[in-house]
Amino acid sequence: MMSAAAATSAELLTIPLYYNPANSQTSASHLVYSLFPEWTPAKGGRGVKFIRFTDGITNTLLKCVHNPPPELSAKQARDYEDENSVLLRAYGNDTSILIDRERECSSHLLLSNYGLAPPLLARFANGLLYRFVAGRVCSVDDLAVPETWKAVAERLGEWHGVLPTTSTTTDASTPDDPEANNLWGVLHKWISALPSATDAQKTQKEELRRELAAMEKPRAAGGYGFKGHDGGVGLVTGHCDLLNGNVIILPGDGPRKVHLIDYEYATPCERAFDIANHFAEWGGFACEYEKLPTKSTRREFIRVYLQSFHQHRKDGVEEVGDDDVQKLMEEVDFFRGIPGFYWGIWALIQAQISQIDFDYAQYALVRLGEYHAWKNSTPTFREERWAST
């Protein structure tokens, strides 16, 4: 019997144990058996096996499976495993610098209450346990498959249409507070976390602060006017990390359906940022810009997104016109450089704290370069690809 899911943070089970990557199986077993003591052999269970999905760019993810009865057929055993599995996600080294874990927990519970996330079962000292969602992890190339991107557009429109933004915040900050729990507050916090031990680091930090101030300042005051450029719908609860690995293609016949996972970066933002960020992820971590969606594909994605958004928002808009699509197209085009700024700063921090074998410093240069190419109208390959029809 699977444990019941919590509806609020106060109801969520807290297990006072750590996952230890140096002693992975033992520490994971202790956590899972704390949640499901009936899975232990000592209490009549058949024990647990672990499948390591990824040592992702920030986290460790394990599928924890109650071993099936031996008399089941192969198909029955697979079905049993999917129904009797949980995911254990352990946070990466020092990632609390980047991620508000209380906000992540609140976001997951909120999404679960709206049927947009698997039930969250427990938290532990350095991670979460939640129900497993059967399906196939989307590849970078899958994102360009029409039935996949249409399913992503529908699901993202649903996210933005139904989720309130106030429930994803964890403090009493106001929207104008530079440390508010929204996209702009996150960027302020990240820049504040950058090192400043050397003159070069101090200079870089100040330059990034100036750029962020210009982004937030209205155009009438000489800024870029990104903050509040929301198409009149207000902020939405954005996923803000919609890369291929966070899209699960669900099994079944009929139109393709997807599930969006991993909510550690979810925060209120302008919807055009979330969409532009997803389009940027079509190139993967390798930043293969030739894979970015063309203008015609983006247009159709946005049309599907808007139909889903209005349907789930229940705002009385029954038909999405070409003018509506063009308006959001222009918003997304405007935001196309901001994901590079966002992930560039993220990578600068990761270069200081991460123990994962990944060249974060080079990645930061590439992503910040995307922002500067937008800002300076530099005819880079990425900009040319973005303009292609």
mmCIF file of C-alpha atoms in Angstrom:
data_model
loop_
_atom_site.group_PDB
_atom_site.id
_atom_site.type_symbol
_atom_site.label_atom_id
_atom_site.label_comp_id
_atom_site.label_asym_id
_atom_site.label_seq_id
_atom_site.Cartn_x
_atom_site.Cartn_y
_atom_site.Cartn_z
ATOM 1 C CA MET A 1 0.000 0.000 0.000
ATOM 2 C CA MET A 2 1.467 3.361 -1.059
ATOM 3 C CA SER A 3 1.531 6.141 1.537
ATOM 4 C CA ALA A 4 -1.001 8.949 1.269
ATOM 5 C CA ALA A 5 0.209 12.221 -0.194
ATOM 6 C CA ALA A 6 0.314 15.432 1.783
ATOM 7 C CA ALA A 7 -1.753 18.469 0.757
ATOM 8 C CA THR A 8 0.317 21.050 2.654
ATOM 9 C CA SER A 9 3.889 21.400 3.910
ATOM 10 C CA ALA A 10 2.641 21.014 7.492
ATOM 11 C CA GLU A 11 1.143 17.614 6.646
ATOM 12 C CA LEU A 12 4.208 16.331 4.804
ATOM 13 C CA LEU A 13 6.134 13.553 6.507
ATOM 14 C CA THR A 14 9.696 14.566 7.391
ATOM 15 C CA ILE A 15 12.244 11.753 7.744
ATOM 16 C CA PRO A 16 15.240 12.804 9.898
ATOM 17 C CA LEU A 17 17.803 10.962 7.771
ATOM 18 C CA TYR A 18 20.325 11.821 5.033
ATOM 19 C CA TYR A 19 21.021 10.243 1.700
ATOM 20 C CA ASN A 20 24.767 9.593 1.481
ATOM 21 C CA PRO A 21 26.140 9.207 -2.072
ATOM 22 C CA ALA A 22 29.207 7.444 -0.671
ATOM 23 C CA ASN A 23 26.930 4.822 0.874
ATOM 24 C CA SER A 24 24.099 5.044 -1.617
ATOM 25 C CA GLN A 25 22.219 1.769 -1.299
ATOM 26 C CA THR A 26 22.283 1.565 2.489
ATOM 27 C CA SER A 27 21.258 5.181 3.067
ATOM 28 C CA ALA A 28 18.558 4.994 0.382
ATOM 29 C CA SER A 29 17.224 1.772 1.915
ATOM 30 C CA HIS A 30 16.902 3.410 5.321
ATOM 31 C CA LEU A 31 14.917 6.273 3.785
ATOM 32 C CA VAL A 32 12.582 4.071 1.757
ATOM 33 C CA TYR A 33 11.955 1.638 4.625
ATOM 34 C CA SER A 34 11.111 4.587 6.873
ATOM 35 C CA LEU A 35 8.323 5.393 4.426
ATOM 36 C CA PHE A 36 7.334 1.806 3.584
ATOM 37 C CA PRO A 37 8.295 -0.489 6.480
ATOM 38 C CA GLU A 38 6.110 -3.228 4.946
ATOM 39 C CA TRP A 39 8.615 -3.478 2.055
ATOM 40 C CA THR A 40 11.336 -4.785 4.382
ATOM 41 C CA PRO A 41 11.967 -8.562 4.391
ATOM 42 C CA ALA A 42 11.699 -8.489 8.180
ATOM 43 C CA LYS A 43 8.056 -7.434 7.841
ATOM 44 C CA GLY A 44 7.081 -9.725 4.994
ATOM 45 C CA GLY A 45 8.248 -7.565 2.101
ATOM 46 C CA ARG A 46 10.611 -8.576 -0.691
ATOM 47 C CA GLY A 47 13.147 -5.805 -0.306
ATOM 48 C CA VAL A 48 13.972 -2.948 -2.617
ATOM 49 C CA LYS A 49 16.103 -2.559 -5.736
ATOM 50 C CA PHE A 50 17.451 0.743 -6.972
ATOM 51 C CA ILE A 51 17.734 2.096 -10.494
ATOM 52 C CA ARG A 52 19.912 5.157 -10.900
ATOM 53 C CA PHE A 53 18.296 7.406 -13.462
ATOM 54 C CA THR A 54 20.865 10.160 -13.427
ATOM 55 C CA ASP A 55 23.526 11.981 -11.545
ATOM 56 C CA GLY A 56 22.023 15.054 -13.200
ATOM 57 C CA ILE A 57 23.566 18.416 -13.417
ATOM 58 C CA THR A 58 22.516 19.161 -9.830
ATOM 59 C CA ASN A 59 20.831 16.108 -8.266
ATOM 60 C CA THR A 60 20.939 12.342 -7.793
ATOM 61 C CA LEU A 61 17.757 10.536 -8.851
ATOM 62 C CA LEU A 62 16.983 6.937 -7.853
ATOM 63 C CA LYS A 63 13.970 4.800 -8.676
ATOM 64 C CA CYS A 64 13.270 2.719 -5.572
ATOM 65 C CA VAL A 65 11.321 -0.426 -6.475
ATOM 66 C CA HIS A 66 9.600 -2.937 -4.198
ATOM 67 C CA ASN A 67 10.638 -6.265 -5.722
ATOM 68 C CA PRO A 68 7.700 -8.022 -7.408
ATOM 69 C CA PRO A 69 6.391 -11.450 -6.425
ATOM 70 C CA PRO A 70 8.388 -14.157 -8.262
ATOM 71 C CA GLU A 71 5.300 -15.826 -9.761
ATOM 72 C CA LEU A 72 4.392 -12.817 -11.926
ATOM 73 C CA SER A 73 4.964 -12.814 -15.682
ATOM 74 C CA ALA A 74 7.510 -10.375 -17.111
ATOM 75 C CA LYS A 75 4.792 -7.900 -18.104
ATOM 76 C CA GLN A 76 2.999 -8.252 -14.774
ATOM 77 C CA ALA A 77 6.298 -7.695 -12.977
ATOM 78 C CA ARG A 78 6.959 -4.496 -14.957
ATOM 79 C CA ASP A 79 3.485 -3.197 -14.175
ATOM 80 C CA TYR A 80 3.899 -4.103 -10.510
ATOM 81 C CA GLU A 81 7.230 -2.289 -10.342
ATOM 82 C CA ASP A 82 5.799 0.874 -11.869
ATOM 83 C CA GLU A 83 2.915 0.829 -9.394
ATOM 84 C CA ASN A 84 5.166 0.090 -6.386
ATOM 85 C CA SER A 85 8.008 2.526 -6.958
ATOM 86 C CA VAL A 86 9.007 5.887 -5.606
ATOM 87 C CA LEU A 87 11.604 8.370 -6.738
ATOM 88 C CA LEU A 88 14.311 9.500 -4.363
ATOM 89 C CA ARG A 89 15.857 12.807 -5.333
ATOM 90 C CA ALA A 90 18.868 13.939 -3.335
ATOM 91 C CA TYR A 91 20.100 17.494 -3.657
ATOM 92 C CA GLY A 92 23.494 18.248 -5.146
ATOM 93 C CA ASN A 93 26.376 19.776 -3.240
ATOM 94 C CA ASP A 94 25.610 23.283 -1.898
ATOM 95 C CA THR A 95 22.683 23.720 -4.301
ATOM 96 C CA SER A 96 20.714 25.565 -1.627
ATOM 97 C CA ILE A 97 22.741 28.569 -2.776
ATOM 98 C CA LEU A 98 20.846 28.353 -6.063
ATOM 99 C CA ILE A 99 17.538 26.788 -5.067
ATOM 100 C CA ASP A 100 14.994 27.733 -2.423
ATOM 101 C CA ARG A 101 14.131 24.264 -1.132
ATOM 102 C CA GLU A 102 11.097 25.486 0.816
ATOM 103 C CA ARG A 103 9.729 27.049 -2.363
ATOM 104 C CA GLU A 104 10.452 23.832 -4.269
ATOM 105 C CA CYS A 105 8.499 21.814 -1.720
ATOM 106 C CA SER A 106 5.589 24.277 -1.797
ATOM 107 C CA SER A 107 5.605 24.250 -5.600
ATOM 108 C CA HIS A 108 5.540 20.443 -5.739
ATOM 109 C CA LEU A 109 2.626 20.264 -3.311
ATOM 110 C CA LEU A 110 0.748 22.963 -5.228
ATOM 111 C CA LEU A 111 1.264 21.158 -8.531
ATOM 112 C CA SER A 112 0.222 17.855 -6.994
ATOM 113 C CA ASN A 113 -2.984 19.397 -5.676
ATOM 114 C CA TYR A 114 -3.802 20.472 -9.253
ATOM 115 C CA GLY A 115 -2.942 17.058 -10.691
ATOM 116 C CA LEU A 116 0.172 18.417 -12.418
ATOM 117 C CA ALA A 117 2.812 16.592 -10.377
ATOM 118 C CA PRO A 118 3.178 13.144 -8.810
ATOM 119 C CA PRO A 119 2.193 13.099 -5.140
ATOM 120 C CA LEU A 120 4.953 14.222 -2.802
ATOM 121 C CA LEU A 121 5.275 11.599 -0.059
ATOM 122 C CA ALA A 122 8.053 12.801 2.243
ATOM 123 C CA ARG A 123 11.036 15.047 2.602
ATOM 124 C CA PHE A 124 14.320 14.106 4.220
ATOM 125 C CA ALA A 125 17.363 16.077 5.285
ATOM 126 C CA ASN A 126 18.766 16.466 1.773
ATOM 127 C CA GLY A 127 15.987 15.547 -0.595
ATOM 128 C CA LEU A 128 12.470 14.398 -1.433
ATOM 129 C CA LEU A 129 10.556 11.159 -1.985
ATOM 130 C CA TYR A 130 7.630 11.188 -4.419
ATOM 131 C CA ARG A 131 5.566 8.824 -6.521
ATOM 132 C CA PHE A 132 7.026 7.445 -9.725
ATOM 133 C CA VAL A 133 5.443 8.421 -13.063
ATOM 134 C CA ALA A 134 5.711 5.703 -15.697
ATOM 135 C CA GLY A 135 6.872 6.914 -19.083
ATOM 136 C CA ARG A 136 9.859 7.653 -21.263
ATOM 137 C CA VAL A 137 12.267 10.500 -20.675
ATOM 138 C CA CYS A 138 12.201 12.848 -23.636
ATOM 139 C CA SER A 139 15.430 13.194 -25.620
ATOM 140 C CA VAL A 140 16.695 16.431 -27.142
ATOM 141 C CA ASP A 141 15.643 15.201 -30.580
ATOM 142 C CA ASP A 142 12.185 14.247 -29.257
ATOM 143 C CA LEU A 143 11.488 17.915 -28.549
ATOM 144 C CA ALA A 144 11.388 18.634 -32.289
ATOM 145 C CA VAL A 145 8.823 15.898 -32.984
ATOM 146 C CA PRO A 146 5.465 17.657 -33.620
ATOM 147 C CA GLU A 147 3.394 15.317 -31.454
ATOM 148 C CA THR A 148 5.838 15.935 -28.583
ATOM 149 C CA TRP A 149 6.067 19.714 -28.798
ATOM 150 C CA LYS A 150 2.323 20.019 -29.179
ATOM 151 C CA ALA A 151 1.891 17.959 -26.003
ATOM 152 C CA VAL A 152 4.445 20.151 -24.212
ATOM 153 C CA ALA A 153 2.644 23.307 -25.406
ATOM 154 C CA GLU A 154 -0.677 21.956 -24.112
ATOM 155 C CA ARG A 155 0.774 21.000 -20.746
ATOM 156 C CA LEU A 156 2.634 24.290 -20.289
ATOM 157 C CA GLY A 157 -0.519 26.215 -21.200
ATOM 158 C CA GLU A 158 -2.346 24.238 -18.522
ATOM 159 C CA TRP A 159 0.376 25.048 -15.964
ATOM 160 C CA HIS A 160 0.236 28.751 -16.707
ATOM 161 C CA GLY A 161 -3.546 28.767 -16.926
ATOM 162 C CA VAL A 162 -4.507 27.137 -13.643
ATOM 163 C CA LEU A 163 -1.700 27.621 -11.125
ATOM 164 C CA PRO A 164 -1.852 30.562 -8.738
ATOM 165 C CA THR A 165 1.402 32.430 -8.186
ATOM 166 C CA THR A 166 0.992 33.350 -4.528
ATOM 167 C CA SER A 167 1.249 29.750 -3.261
ATOM 168 C CA THR A 168 4.762 29.299 -4.653
ATOM 169 C CA THR A 169 6.276 32.010 -2.462
ATOM 170 C CA THR A 170 7.678 31.313 0.979
ATOM 171 C CA ASP A 171 8.182 34.761 2.456
ATOM 172 C CA ALA A 172 6.337 38.028 2.892
ATOM 173 C CA SER A 173 8.197 39.866 0.138
ATOM 174 C CA THR A 174 6.373 42.133 -2.299
ATOM 175 C CA PRO A 175 6.725 42.069 -6.109
ATOM 176 C CA ASP A 176 8.920 45.192 -5.970
ATOM 177 C CA ASP A 177 11.282 43.680 -3.390
ATOM 178 C CA PRO A 178 14.583 42.852 -5.175
ATOM 179 C CA GLU A 179 14.701 39.630 -3.157
ATOM 180 C CA ALA A 180 11.102 38.639 -3.983
ATOM 181 C CA ASN A 181 10.325 35.039 -4.840
ATOM 182 C CA ASN A 182 9.934 35.514 -8.559
ATOM 183 C CA LEU A 183 12.220 35.386 -11.587
ATOM 184 C CA TRP A 184 13.790 38.750 -10.835
ATOM 185 C CA GLY A 185 14.291 38.006 -7.149
ATOM 186 C CA VAL A 186 16.001 34.739 -8.082
ATOM 187 C CA LEU A 187 18.407 36.590 -10.369
ATOM 188 C CA HIS A 188 19.187 39.134 -7.632
ATOM 189 C CA LYS A 189 19.933 36.314 -5.178
ATOM 190 C CA TRP A 190 22.125 34.473 -7.649
ATOM 191 C CA ILE A 191 24.188 37.535 -8.496
ATOM 192 C CA SER A 192 24.598 38.259 -4.776
ATOM 193 C CA ALA A 193 25.941 34.705 -4.350
ATOM 194 C CA LEU A 194 28.677 35.138 -6.948
ATOM 195 C CA PRO A 195 32.231 35.298 -5.581
ATOM 196 C CA SER A 196 33.971 38.657 -5.315
ATOM 197 C CA ALA A 197 37.410 37.676 -3.997
ATOM 198 C CA THR A 198 39.332 39.083 -6.958
ATOM 199 C CA ASP A 199 39.096 42.353 -8.868
ATOM 200 C CA ALA A 200 37.927 40.461 -11.947
ATOM 201 C CA GLN A 201 35.149 38.783 -9.972
ATOM 202 C CA LYS A 202 34.064 42.088 -8.457
ATOM 203 C CA THR A 203 33.963 43.705 -11.886
ATOM 204 C CA GLN A 204 31.946 40.863 -13.367
ATOM 205 C CA LYS A 205 29.503 40.923 -10.459
ATOM 206 C CA GLU A 206 28.900 44.658 -10.832
ATOM 207 C CA GLU A 207 28.450 44.349 -14.587
ATOM 208 C CA LEU A 208 25.831 41.661 -14.099
ATOM 209 C CA ARG A 209 24.050 43.790 -11.494
ATOM 210 C CA ARG A 210 23.940 46.704 -13.937
ATOM 211 C CA GLU A 211 22.542 44.465 -16.663
ATOM 212 C CA LEU A 212 19.845 43.133 -14.338
ATOM 213 C CA ALA A 213 18.898 46.662 -13.284
ATOM 214 C CA ALA A 214 18.555 47.624 -16.954
ATOM 215 C CA MET A 215 16.342 44.583 -17.602
ATOM 216 C CA GLU A 216 14.010 45.548 -14.775
ATOM 217 C CA LYS A 217 13.858 49.268 -15.571
ATOM 218 C CA PRO A 218 10.930 50.322 -17.777
ATOM 219 C CA ARG A 219 11.685 51.392 -21.328
ATOM 220 C CA ALA A 220 10.317 54.856 -20.583
ATOM 221 C CA ALA A 221 13.045 55.206 -17.936
ATOM 222 C CA GLY A 222 15.812 54.050 -20.278
ATOM 223 C CA GLY A 223 15.780 50.337 -19.430
ATOM 224 C CA TYR A 224 14.911 47.251 -21.439
ATOM 225 C CA GLY A 225 11.489 46.787 -19.838
ATOM 226 C CA PHE A 226 11.498 43.027 -19.281
ATOM 227 C CA LYS A 227 10.066 43.066 -15.779
ATOM 228 C CA GLY A 228 6.292 43.105 -15.991
ATOM 229 C CA HIS A 229 6.265 42.540 -19.768
ATOM 230 C CA ASP A 230 3.582 39.909 -19.312
ATOM 231 C CA GLY A 231 1.092 40.476 -22.110
ATOM 232 C CA GLY A 232 -1.482 41.768 -19.645
ATOM 233 C CA VAL A 233 -2.042 38.370 -17.995
ATOM 234 C CA GLY A 234 0.223 38.939 -15.003
ATOM 235 C CA LEU A 235 2.932 36.604 -13.776
ATOM 236 C CA VAL A 236 2.424 32.866 -14.151
ATOM 237 C CA THR A 237 3.934 30.010 -12.190
ATOM 238 C CA GLY A 238 6.708 29.026 -14.573
ATOM 239 C CA HIS A 239 8.602 25.758 -14.658
ATOM 240 C CA CYS A 240 11.756 27.696 -15.590
ATOM 241 C CA ASP A 241 13.792 24.556 -16.359
ATOM 242 C CA LEU A 242 11.872 22.888 -19.144
ATOM 243 C CA LEU A 243 14.696 20.927 -20.729
ATOM 244 C CA ASN A 244 14.196 17.580 -22.417
ATOM 245 C CA GLY A 245 15.052 15.551 -19.298
ATOM 246 C CA ASN A 246 12.196 17.188 -17.423
ATOM 247 C CA VAL A 247 9.611 16.057 -19.973
ATOM 248 C CA ILE A 248 8.182 12.538 -19.550
ATOM 249 C CA ILE A 249 6.366 11.048 -22.532
ATOM 250 C CA LEU A 250 3.474 9.072 -21.090
ATOM 251 C CA PRO A 251 2.552 5.593 -22.341
ATOM 252 C CA GLY A 252 -0.735 4.901 -24.065
ATOM 253 C CA ASP A 253 -2.552 5.150 -27.367
ATOM 254 C CA GLY A 254 -4.130 8.256 -28.821
ATOM 255 C CA PRO A 255 -2.679 11.789 -28.843
ATOM 256 C CA ARG A 256 0.673 12.038 -27.110
ATOM 257 C CA LYS A 257 0.621 13.282 -23.529
ATOM 258 C CA VAL A 258 3.539 14.480 -21.433
ATOM 259 C CA HIS A 259 4.261 15.113 -17.770
ATOM 260 C CA LEU A 260 6.592 17.872 -16.596
ATOM 261 C CA ILE A 261 8.871 16.943 -13.682
ATOM 262 C CA ASP A 262 11.453 18.547 -11.363
ATOM 263 C CA TYR A 263 10.147 21.760 -9.879
ATOM 264 C CA GLU A 264 13.181 23.140 -8.081
ATOM 265 C CA TYR A 265 13.347 26.253 -10.281
ATOM 266 C CA ALA A 266 9.583 26.826 -10.512
ATOM 267 C CA THR A 267 8.741 30.428 -9.665
ATOM 268 C CA PRO A 268 6.440 33.233 -10.769
ATOM 269 C CA CYS A 269 7.662 34.768 -14.014
ATOM 270 C CA GLU A 270 6.547 36.385 -17.232
ATOM 271 C CA ARG A 271 5.136 33.628 -19.438
ATOM 272 C CA ALA A 272 7.335 34.644 -22.372
ATOM 273 C CA PHE A 273 10.429 33.813 -20.305
ATOM 274 C CA ASP A 274 9.235 30.259 -19.607
ATOM 275 C CA ILE A 275 8.426 29.685 -23.283
ATOM 276 C CA ALA A 276 11.663 31.262 -24.566
ATOM 277 C CA ASN A 277 13.618 29.207 -22.040
ATOM 278 C CA HIS A 278 11.985 26.008 -23.282
ATOM 279 C CA PHE A 279 12.804 26.889 -26.892
ATOM 280 C CA ALA A 280 16.435 27.456 -25.867
ATOM 281 C CA GLU A 281 16.500 23.936 -24.406
ATOM 282 C CA TRP A 282 15.810 22.414 -27.815
ATOM 283 C CA GLY A 283 19.573 22.725 -28.326
ATOM 284 C CA GLY A 284 20.396 20.689 -25.202
ATOM 285 C CA PHE A 285 23.388 21.221 -22.909
ATOM 286 C CA ALA A 286 25.609 21.147 -25.996
ATOM 287 C CA CYS A 287 23.846 24.309 -27.246
ATOM 288 C CA GLU A 288 23.328 22.880 -30.725
ATOM 289 C CA TYR A 289 21.648 25.953 -32.152
ATOM 290 C CA GLU A 290 20.751 24.274 -35.439
ATOM 291 C CA LYS A 291 18.113 22.365 -33.421
ATOM 292 C CA LEU A 292 16.295 25.460 -32.175
ATOM 293 C CA PRO A 293 12.697 25.756 -33.413
ATOM 294 C CA THR A 294 12.162 27.907 -36.476
ATOM 295 C CA LYS A 295 9.774 30.829 -36.531
ATOM 296 C CA SER A 296 6.984 28.730 -38.095
ATOM 297 C CA THR A 297 7.349 25.996 -35.463
ATOM 298 C CA ARG A 298 7.376 28.531 -32.639
ATOM 299 C CA ARG A 299 4.239 30.096 -34.057
ATOM 300 C CA GLU A 300 2.353 26.781 -34.047
ATOM 301 C CA PHE A 301 3.667 25.911 -30.571
ATOM 302 C CA ILE A 302 2.370 29.251 -29.292
ATOM 303 C CA ARG A 303 -1.012 28.733 -30.948
ATOM 304 C CA VAL A 304 -1.420 25.360 -29.184
ATOM 305 C CA TYR A 305 -0.136 26.883 -25.936
ATOM 306 C CA LEU A 306 -2.629 29.764 -26.066
ATOM 307 C CA GLN A 307 -5.564 27.454 -26.781
ATOM 308 C CA SER A 308 -4.645 25.392 -23.718
ATOM 309 C CA PHE A 309 -3.921 28.481 -21.598
ATOM 310 C CA HIS A 310 -7.325 30.062 -22.201
ATOM 311 C CA GLN A 311 -9.160 26.754 -21.887
ATOM 312 C CA HIS A 312 -7.688 26.110 -18.440
ATOM 313 C CA ARG A 313 -7.771 29.733 -17.315
ATOM 314 C CA LYS A 314 -11.509 29.779 -18.086
ATOM 315 C CA ASP A 315 -11.295 33.434 -19.077
ATOM 316 C CA GLY A 316 -13.980 33.342 -21.751
ATOM 317 C CA VAL A 317 -11.568 33.340 -24.707
ATOM 318 C CA GLU A 318 -12.933 30.630 -26.995
ATOM 319 C CA GLU A 319 -10.877 31.228 -30.107
ATOM 320 C CA VAL A 320 -7.202 32.141 -30.482
ATOM 321 C CA GLY A 321 -6.703 34.515 -33.383
ATOM 322 C CA ASP A 322 -3.622 35.277 -35.463
ATOM 323 C CA ASP A 323 -3.209 38.607 -33.655
ATOM 324 C CA ASP A 324 -3.082 36.803 -30.295
ATOM 325 C CA VAL A 325 -0.423 34.441 -31.597
ATOM 326 C CA GLN A 326 1.610 37.276 -33.102
ATOM 327 C CA LYS A 327 1.508 39.248 -29.859
ATOM 328 C CA LEU A 328 2.921 36.375 -27.829
ATOM 329 C CA MET A 329 5.421 35.585 -30.614
ATOM 330 C CA GLU A 330 6.793 39.102 -30.191
ATOM 331 C CA GLU A 331 6.920 38.737 -26.393
ATOM 332 C CA VAL A 332 8.879 35.490 -26.699
ATOM 333 C CA ASP A 333 11.214 36.971 -29.316
ATOM 334 C CA PHE A 334 11.866 39.855 -26.937
ATOM 335 C CA PHE A 335 12.790 37.438 -24.128
ATOM 336 C CA ARG A 336 14.985 35.152 -26.238
ATOM 337 C CA GLY A 337 18.261 36.406 -24.742
ATOM 338 C CA ILE A 338 17.201 36.249 -21.088
ATOM 339 C CA PRO A 339 17.549 32.458 -20.649
ATOM 340 C CA GLY A 340 21.215 32.846 -21.570
ATOM 341 C CA PHE A 341 21.655 35.477 -18.842
ATOM 342 C CA TYR A 342 19.767 33.310 -16.323
ATOM 343 C CA TRP A 343 21.676 30.079 -16.949
ATOM 344 C CA GLY A 344 24.953 31.908 -17.451
ATOM 345 C CA ILE A 345 24.806 33.230 -13.879
ATOM 346 C CA TRP A 346 23.677 29.803 -12.649
ATOM 347 C CA ALA A 347 26.712 28.222 -14.316
ATOM 348 C CA LEU A 348 29.095 30.774 -12.770
ATOM 349 C CA ILE A 349 27.872 29.676 -9.332
ATOM 350 C CA GLN A 350 28.019 25.987 -10.242
ATOM 351 C CA ALA A 351 31.628 26.458 -11.359
ATOM 352 C CA GLN A 352 32.407 27.344 -7.729
ATOM 353 C CA ILE A 353 30.354 24.712 -5.884
ATOM 354 C CA SER A 354 29.690 21.679 -8.073
ATOM 355 C CA GLN A 355 31.621 18.412 -7.813
ATOM 356 C CA ILE A 356 30.160 17.129 -11.098
ATOM 357 C CA ASP A 357 32.520 16.689 -14.032
ATOM 358 C CA PHE A 358 31.105 19.405 -16.271
ATOM 359 C CA ASP A 359 32.773 22.558 -17.636
ATOM 360 C CA TYR A 360 30.461 25.089 -16.035
ATOM 361 C CA ALA A 361 32.822 28.005 -16.676
ATOM 362 C CA GLN A 362 32.746 27.394 -20.435
ATOM 363 C CA TYR A 363 28.994 26.833 -20.323
ATOM 364 C CA ALA A 364 28.603 30.210 -18.580
ATOM 365 C CA LEU A 365 30.545 31.926 -21.368
ATOM 366 C CA VAL A 366 28.349 30.328 -24.027
ATOM 367 C CA ARG A 367 25.063 31.159 -22.315
ATOM 368 C CA LEU A 368 26.021 34.731 -21.393
ATOM 369 C CA GLY A 369 27.168 35.110 -24.981
ATOM 370 C CA GLU A 370 23.591 34.396 -26.090
ATOM 371 C CA TYR A 371 22.375 37.308 -23.999
ATOM 372 C CA HIS A 372 24.997 39.705 -25.330
ATOM 373 C CA ALA A 373 24.260 38.641 -28.908
ATOM 374 C CA TRP A 374 20.630 39.621 -28.329
ATOM 375 C CA LYS A 375 21.583 42.863 -26.605
ATOM 376 C CA ASN A 376 24.085 43.947 -29.245
ATOM 377 C CA SER A 377 22.158 42.582 -32.255
ATOM 378 C CA THR A 378 25.183 40.465 -33.138
ATOM 379 C CA PRO A 379 24.486 38.200 -36.153
ATOM 380 C CA THR A 380 25.511 34.967 -34.457
ATOM 381 C CA PHE A 381 24.419 31.559 -35.716
ATOM 382 C CA ARG A 382 21.916 31.342 -32.851
ATOM 383 C CA GLU A 383 20.338 34.670 -33.793
ATOM 384 C CA GLU A 384 20.228 33.669 -37.445
ATOM 385 C CA ARG A 385 18.592 30.356 -36.564
ATOM 386 C CA TRP A 386 16.041 32.134 -34.392
ATOM 387 C CA ALA A 387 15.123 34.403 -37.321
ATOM 388 C CA SER A 388 14.795 31.525 -39.794
ATOM 389 C CA THR A 389 11.329 30.725 -41.046
#
